[in-house]
Coordinates of C-alpha atoms and ligand atoms in Angstrom, one line a residue:
M128 CA -88.1 -66.4 129.6
N129 CA -89.9 -63.8 127.5
N130 CA -90.6 -65.3 123.9
S131 CA -91.4 -62.0 122.2
K132 CA -87.9 -61.7 121.0
P133 CA -87.5 -65.0 119.1
I134 CA -91.2 -63.8 117.2
A135 CA -89.6 -60.8 116.7
L136 CA -86.7 -62.3 114.8
L137 CA -88.6 -64.6 113.2
I138 CA -90.5 -61.9 111.8
S139 CA -87.8 -59.3 110.6
G140 CA -86.2 -62.7 109.1
F141 CA -89.5 -63.2 107.1
F142 CA -88.9 -59.9 105.9
L143 CA -85.7 -60.2 105.1
I144 CA -85.9 -63.4 103.2
A145 CA -89.4 -62.0 101.6
F146 CA -88.0 -58.6 100.5
T147 CA -84.7 -58.3 99.7
G148 CA -83.9 -56.1 96.8
C149 CA -83.9 -52.4 96.4
W150 CA -85.7 -49.4 95.3
D151 CA -83.6 -48.1 92.2
Q152 CA -84.4 -44.5 90.9
T153 CA -84.7 -44.2 87.3
K154 CA -84.8 -40.9 85.7
T155 CA -86.9 -41.5 82.4
T156 CA -87.0 -39.0 79.4
K157 CA -90.7 -39.4 77.8
P158 CA -90.9 -38.4 74.1
G159 CA -93.0 -35.6 73.4
E160 CA -93.0 -34.4 77.0
N161 CA -90.9 -31.4 76.4
Q162 CA -87.7 -33.3 77.3
S163 CA -89.4 -33.1 80.9
T164 CA -88.0 -36.0 83.1
E165 CA -89.8 -37.8 85.7
T166 CA -88.4 -40.1 88.2
K167 CA -90.0 -43.5 88.6
S168 CA -89.3 -45.9 91.7
V169 CA -88.7 -49.6 91.1
F170 CA -88.3 -52.7 93.3
V171 CA -85.5 -54.8 91.9
P172 CA -85.2 -58.1 93.8
E173 CA -81.7 -59.0 94.7
F174 CA -79.9 -61.2 92.5
N175 CA -78.2 -64.2 94.5
A176 CA -74.7 -65.4 92.6
D177 CA -74.3 -68.0 95.0
S178 CA -77.9 -69.4 93.9
A179 CA -77.3 -69.0 90.3
Y180 CA -73.6 -70.5 90.7
S181 CA -75.2 -73.8 92.3
Y182 CA -77.7 -73.9 89.0
I183 CA -74.5 -74.4 87.1
E184 CA -73.0 -77.0 89.6
R185 CA -76.2 -79.1 89.2
Q186 CA -75.9 -79.0 85.2
V187 CA -72.6 -80.1 84.9
A188 CA -73.0 -82.7 87.5
F189 CA -75.3 -84.4 85.1
G190 CA -72.4 -84.5 82.9
P191 CA -71.9 -82.8 79.1
R192 CA -75.7 -82.3 78.0
V193 CA -74.9 -83.6 74.7
P194 CA -77.8 -84.2 72.5
N195 CA -79.4 -87.9 72.4
T196 CA -77.5 -88.8 75.5
A197 CA -78.6 -90.0 79.1
A198 CA -77.6 -86.8 80.5
H199 CA -79.0 -84.5 78.2
K200 CA -82.7 -86.6 79.0
A201 CA -81.8 -86.1 82.6
C202 CA -80.9 -82.7 82.7
A203 CA -83.9 -81.8 80.6
A204 CA -86.1 -83.3 83.2
W205 CA -84.4 -81.2 86.1
L206 CA -84.6 -78.1 84.2
E207 CA -88.4 -78.6 83.8
A208 CA -88.8 -79.8 87.3
S209 CA -86.9 -76.4 88.5
F210 CA -89.1 -74.3 86.1
K211 CA -92.1 -75.7 87.7
R212 CA -91.3 -74.3 91.3
F213 CA -91.3 -71.0 89.5
T214 CA -94.1 -70.8 87.4
P215 CA -97.1 -73.5 86.8
H216 CA -97.0 -72.3 83.3
V217 CA -94.1 -74.4 81.6
V218 CA -93.6 -75.7 78.2
V219 CA -91.5 -78.2 77.1
Q220 CA -91.1 -78.0 73.2
R221 CA -89.7 -81.3 71.4
A222 CA -88.6 -81.6 68.2
N223 CA -86.4 -84.1 66.0
L224 CA -83.9 -81.5 64.7
R225 CA -81.3 -82.8 61.5
A226 CA -77.6 -81.8 62.8
F227 CA -75.2 -80.8 59.7
D228 CA -73.8 -84.4 59.6
G229 CA -77.3 -85.7 59.1
T230 CA -77.9 -86.8 63.1
M231 CA -81.7 -86.2 64.3
L232 CA -81.3 -84.7 67.5
D233 CA -83.7 -85.3 69.8
S234 CA -84.1 -81.8 71.2
R235 CA -86.3 -80.2 74.0
N236 CA -86.5 -76.2 74.1
I237 CA -87.8 -75.5 77.6
I238 CA -89.9 -72.7 78.2
A239 CA -90.9 -70.6 81.4
V240 CA -93.9 -68.3 80.9
F241 CA -94.8 -65.6 84.0
N242 CA -97.6 -63.5 83.7
P243 CA -99.0 -65.5 80.6
E244 CA -102.2 -62.6 80.7
I245 CA -99.9 -59.3 80.3
Q246 CA -99.6 -58.4 76.8
S247 CA -96.3 -56.8 77.4
R248 CA -93.5 -59.3 77.0
V249 CA -90.2 -59.3 77.3
L250 CA -87.8 -62.4 76.3
L251 CA -85.0 -63.9 78.1
C252 CA -82.8 -66.9 76.5
A253 CA -79.9 -69.1 76.7
H254 CA -78.8 -72.5 75.2
W255 CA -79.0 -75.1 77.8
D256 CA -77.2 -78.0 75.5
S257 CA -73.4 -79.0 75.7
R258 CA -71.4 -78.9 72.5
P259 CA -70.1 -83.0 71.9
W260 CA -66.5 -81.8 70.9
A261 CA -63.8 -79.9 72.3
D262 CA -62.9 -79.5 69.0
H263 CA -60.7 -76.3 70.3
D264 CA -58.9 -77.8 73.0
P265 CA -55.4 -77.8 72.9
D266 CA -54.7 -81.0 72.7
P267 CA -55.7 -82.9 69.9
A268 CA -56.1 -86.3 72.0
N269 CA -59.2 -84.2 73.6
R270 CA -60.6 -83.1 70.5
K271 CA -63.4 -85.7 70.3
K272 CA -64.6 -85.4 73.9
P273 CA -67.5 -83.7 74.8
V274 CA -67.3 -80.0 76.6
P275 CA -68.5 -80.0 80.4
A276 CA -70.0 -76.9 79.5
A277 CA -70.1 -74.9 82.6
N278 CA -69.9 -71.4 81.1
D279 CA -70.8 -72.2 77.3
G280 CA -74.4 -73.7 78.0
G281 CA -74.5 -74.1 81.7
S282 CA -73.9 -70.2 82.9
G283 CA -76.7 -68.3 80.9
V284 CA -79.2 -71.2 82.4
G285 CA -78.1 -70.5 85.7
V286 CA -78.3 -67.1 85.4
L287 CA -82.1 -67.4 84.0
L288 CA -83.2 -70.0 86.7
E289 CA -82.1 -67.2 89.4
I290 CA -83.9 -64.7 87.6
A291 CA -87.1 -66.9 87.5
R292 CA -86.9 -67.8 91.1
Q293 CA -86.9 -64.2 92.1
M294 CA -90.0 -63.9 89.8
S295 CA -91.7 -66.0 91.7
L296 CA -90.8 -64.4 94.9
H297 CA -91.5 -60.8 93.6
N298 CA -93.6 -60.4 90.4
P299 CA -92.1 -58.1 87.8
G300 CA -95.6 -56.8 86.7
L301 CA -94.9 -57.7 83.3
G302 CA -95.0 -60.6 80.9
V303 CA -91.5 -62.5 80.8
D304 CA -90.7 -65.6 78.7
I305 CA -87.7 -67.5 79.6
V306 CA -86.7 -69.7 76.6
L307 CA -83.8 -72.5 76.7
F308 CA -82.8 -73.5 73.5
D309 CA -81.7 -76.9 72.6
S310 CA -79.3 -78.0 70.1
E311 CA -77.4 -74.8 69.8
D312 CA -73.9 -76.2 69.8
Y313 CA -73.8 -79.0 67.6
G314 CA -72.4 -76.8 64.7
E315 CA -69.7 -77.7 62.2
P316 CA -66.5 -78.4 63.7
Q317 CA -63.8 -75.9 62.3
E318 CA -61.5 -78.6 60.6
M319 CA -64.4 -79.5 58.5
Q320 CA -63.8 -75.9 57.1
G321 CA -67.4 -75.5 58.7
T322 CA -68.9 -72.6 56.4
N323 CA -72.4 -74.1 57.1
E324 CA -73.4 -71.3 59.3
D325 CA -77.1 -72.4 59.8
S326 CA -75.6 -75.6 61.6
W327 CA -75.7 -73.6 64.9
G328 CA -79.0 -72.7 67.0
L329 CA -81.0 -75.5 65.7
G330 CA -83.2 -75.4 68.7
S331 CA -83.5 -71.1 68.4
Q332 CA -84.1 -71.9 64.5
Y333 CA -87.1 -73.9 65.4
W334 CA -88.2 -72.2 68.0
S335 CA -88.6 -68.9 66.2
K336 CA -90.7 -70.5 63.4
N337 CA -92.9 -72.2 66.2
P338 CA -93.4 -70.0 69.4
H339 CA -94.7 -71.9 71.8
V340 CA -97.8 -69.1 71.6
P341 CA -99.0 -69.0 67.8
G342 CA -98.3 -65.4 66.8
Y343 CA -95.7 -64.7 69.9
T344 CA -94.0 -61.5 70.2
A345 CA -92.2 -59.6 72.8
R346 CA -90.7 -56.0 73.1
Y347 CA -87.3 -57.3 73.1
G348 CA -85.1 -59.9 74.1
I349 CA -81.9 -60.7 75.7
L350 CA -79.7 -63.9 74.8
L351 CA -77.2 -65.0 77.5
D352 CA -74.1 -66.7 76.3
M353 CA -71.2 -67.3 78.1
V354 CA -71.6 -65.0 81.1
G355 CA -69.8 -67.1 83.9
A356 CA -66.0 -66.9 83.1
S357 CA -63.6 -64.7 85.5
G358 CA -62.9 -61.7 83.9
A359 CA -65.6 -61.9 81.0
T360 CA -65.8 -58.8 78.6
F361 CA -69.2 -58.3 77.0
T362 CA -68.7 -56.3 74.1
M363 CA -71.4 -54.5 71.6
E364 CA -71.5 -57.6 69.3
G365 CA -72.4 -56.8 65.8
T366 CA -75.5 -58.4 65.0
S367 CA -77.1 -57.3 68.3
M368 CA -76.0 -53.4 67.3
H369 CA -77.7 -54.2 63.8
F370 CA -80.9 -55.5 64.7
A371 CA -81.2 -53.7 68.5
P372 CA -78.9 -51.1 68.9
D373 CA -81.5 -49.4 71.5
I374 CA -82.0 -52.5 73.7
M375 CA -78.1 -52.8 73.7
R376 CA -77.5 -49.4 74.8
R377 CA -80.4 -49.3 77.5
V378 CA -78.7 -52.5 78.9
W379 CA -75.3 -51.1 78.8
D380 CA -76.5 -48.1 80.6
V381 CA -78.1 -50.2 83.4
A382 CA -74.7 -52.0 83.8
H383 CA -72.7 -49.0 84.0
R384 CA -75.0 -47.4 86.5
L385 CA -74.6 -50.7 88.5
G386 CA -70.7 -50.2 88.1
Y387 CA -69.8 -52.8 85.7
E388 CA -68.0 -51.2 83.2
E389 CA -65.2 -53.7 83.5
Y390 CA -67.4 -56.3 82.2
F391 CA -69.9 -54.4 79.8
L392 CA -67.4 -52.7 77.6
T393 CA -68.4 -50.3 75.1
K394 CA -66.6 -51.2 72.4
K395 CA -68.3 -52.6 68.9
T396 CA -67.0 -56.1 67.5
G397 CA -67.8 -58.0 64.7
N398 CA -71.1 -60.0 64.0
L399 CA -71.7 -63.4 65.5
I400 CA -74.0 -66.3 64.6
D401 CA -75.9 -67.2 67.8
D402 CA -79.5 -67.8 68.8
H403 CA -80.3 -64.2 68.3
V404 CA -80.0 -64.4 64.8
Y405 CA -82.8 -66.5 64.3
V406 CA -85.1 -64.6 67.1
N407 CA -84.4 -61.1 65.4
Q408 CA -84.7 -62.5 61.9
N409 CA -87.7 -65.0 62.3
L410 CA -90.0 -63.1 64.9
R411 CA -88.5 -59.7 64.3
I412 CA -88.1 -59.3 68.0
P413 CA -85.0 -56.8 68.6
T414 CA -82.8 -59.4 70.5
I415 CA -79.3 -58.7 71.9
D416 CA -76.5 -61.0 72.8
I417 CA -74.4 -60.9 76.2
I418 CA -71.8 -62.7 75.1
D419 CA -68.1 -62.9 76.4
Y420 CA -66.5 -61.9 73.2
D421 CA -63.8 -59.8 71.9
Q422 CA -62.1 -60.1 68.5
D423 CA -58.9 -58.7 70.0
R424 CA -58.4 -61.6 72.1
E425 CA -56.5 -64.6 71.1
K426 CA -59.8 -67.0 70.6
G427 CA -62.2 -64.4 70.4
F428 CA -64.3 -66.0 73.3
F429 CA -63.2 -67.3 76.7
D430 CA -59.9 -69.0 77.2
Y431 CA -61.7 -72.3 77.5
W432 CA -64.2 -72.0 75.1
H433 CA -65.0 -75.6 73.7
T434 CA -62.3 -77.2 75.3
I435 CA -62.7 -80.1 78.0
Q436 CA -61.4 -77.4 80.9
D437 CA -64.7 -75.4 80.5
D438 CA -65.7 -76.4 83.9
M439 CA -66.8 -75.0 87.7
S440 CA -62.9 -74.0 88.2
N441 CA -63.5 -71.2 85.5
I442 CA -66.8 -69.7 86.5
S443 CA -66.9 -66.6 88.9
K444 CA -69.7 -65.4 91.0
E445 CA -68.7 -62.0 90.4
T446 CA -69.4 -62.3 86.7
L447 CA -72.4 -63.9 87.3
H448 CA -73.4 -61.1 89.5
A449 CA -72.6 -58.3 87.2
A450 CA -74.9 -60.3 84.2
G451 CA -77.8 -61.7 86.6
R452 CA -78.1 -58.1 88.6
T453 CA -77.7 -55.9 84.7
V454 CA -80.7 -58.3 83.3
L455 CA -83.1 -58.4 86.3
T456 CA -83.0 -54.8 86.6
V457 CA -83.5 -54.1 83.2
V458 CA -86.5 -56.4 83.5
Y459 CA -88.0 -54.8 86.6
E460 CA -87.4 -51.3 85.0
S461 CA -89.4 -52.4 82.0
K462 CA -92.7 -52.6 83.9
Ligands
AHN137 C1 -69.9 -69.7 66.0 O1 -69.1 -69.8 66.7 C2 -70.2 -69.5 64.7 N1 -70.8 -68.9 67.1 C3 -70.6 -68.9 68.5 C4 -72.0 -69.7 68.8 C5 -71.8 -70.4 69.9 C6 -71.1 -71.5 70.1 N2 -72.3 -70.0 71.5 C7 -72.2 -71.0 72.1 N3 -71.0 -71.8 71.4
ZN138 ZN1 -70.2 -73.1 72.3

């Protein structure tokens, strides 16, 4: 038997594995060039939603990643090891952070750095911790239980791990920092008439005052929060529009070009307190929040927000694909 066929298959298989993605054509108008447009071709790897989904499953399998628990420590170790498969430059920033109720949270911001030598950088972030109390559960008996946090926590991390994997296979050619914030979701429960706005986002408050590189800056930042529920709607959230309207429009333009207008709504909504607030305020990096939020819905956030039903059954690969492909395209087009 002629054995050149298996070799040819092997070779084409290699190209398939190594070079899946597409060349997209972007028209850019350069300021000061008399409106002349240039078309540039940029390679964007394919975002694998199955992979992102499995990264969420892995996190959820640890149990709720509530600070000061064994599940939290084990997941931190797994996140660090995962990043180390994709880049040699991984930083785990540990800090004891004081919660609104005085509890000291053994917190870890987990950071992956790509192309540390390149000055032109972008920031991608999400929180990885789980809320200790399902205080919005319809059943009062569940409100002291922790949240499985598949969507509110797991989804943004799953998407960013897949983006990290793609960047390890195809160098984006610019600096990228992925920061997974800890202790975002330990905010004051509503029944305590929570008005303590700074009780949320403790990890991002710490990192934005103590970045992993002194004097750290980036051209822009994108925060991913609750990007996995089926039927998600990402609106133009007020804090993002206040600090980073140009970035928001650029991301929404890309999403619409890719056909995701059902997810990325051209609708302005109210201001949220989330990790991007502190990145904007303390580091002055224009940072948007891609978040499943619409104040005209009953809950504002997705249906199972801060309930014990925020589990894998609600995670949609289509939604992960929409969010992940959009962010990956924006990053590669930033070169
Ligand atoms: C408030 O509810 C004040 N902010 C939303 C931040 C958040 C909670 N993101 C995920 N969980
Ligand atoms: Zn939350």
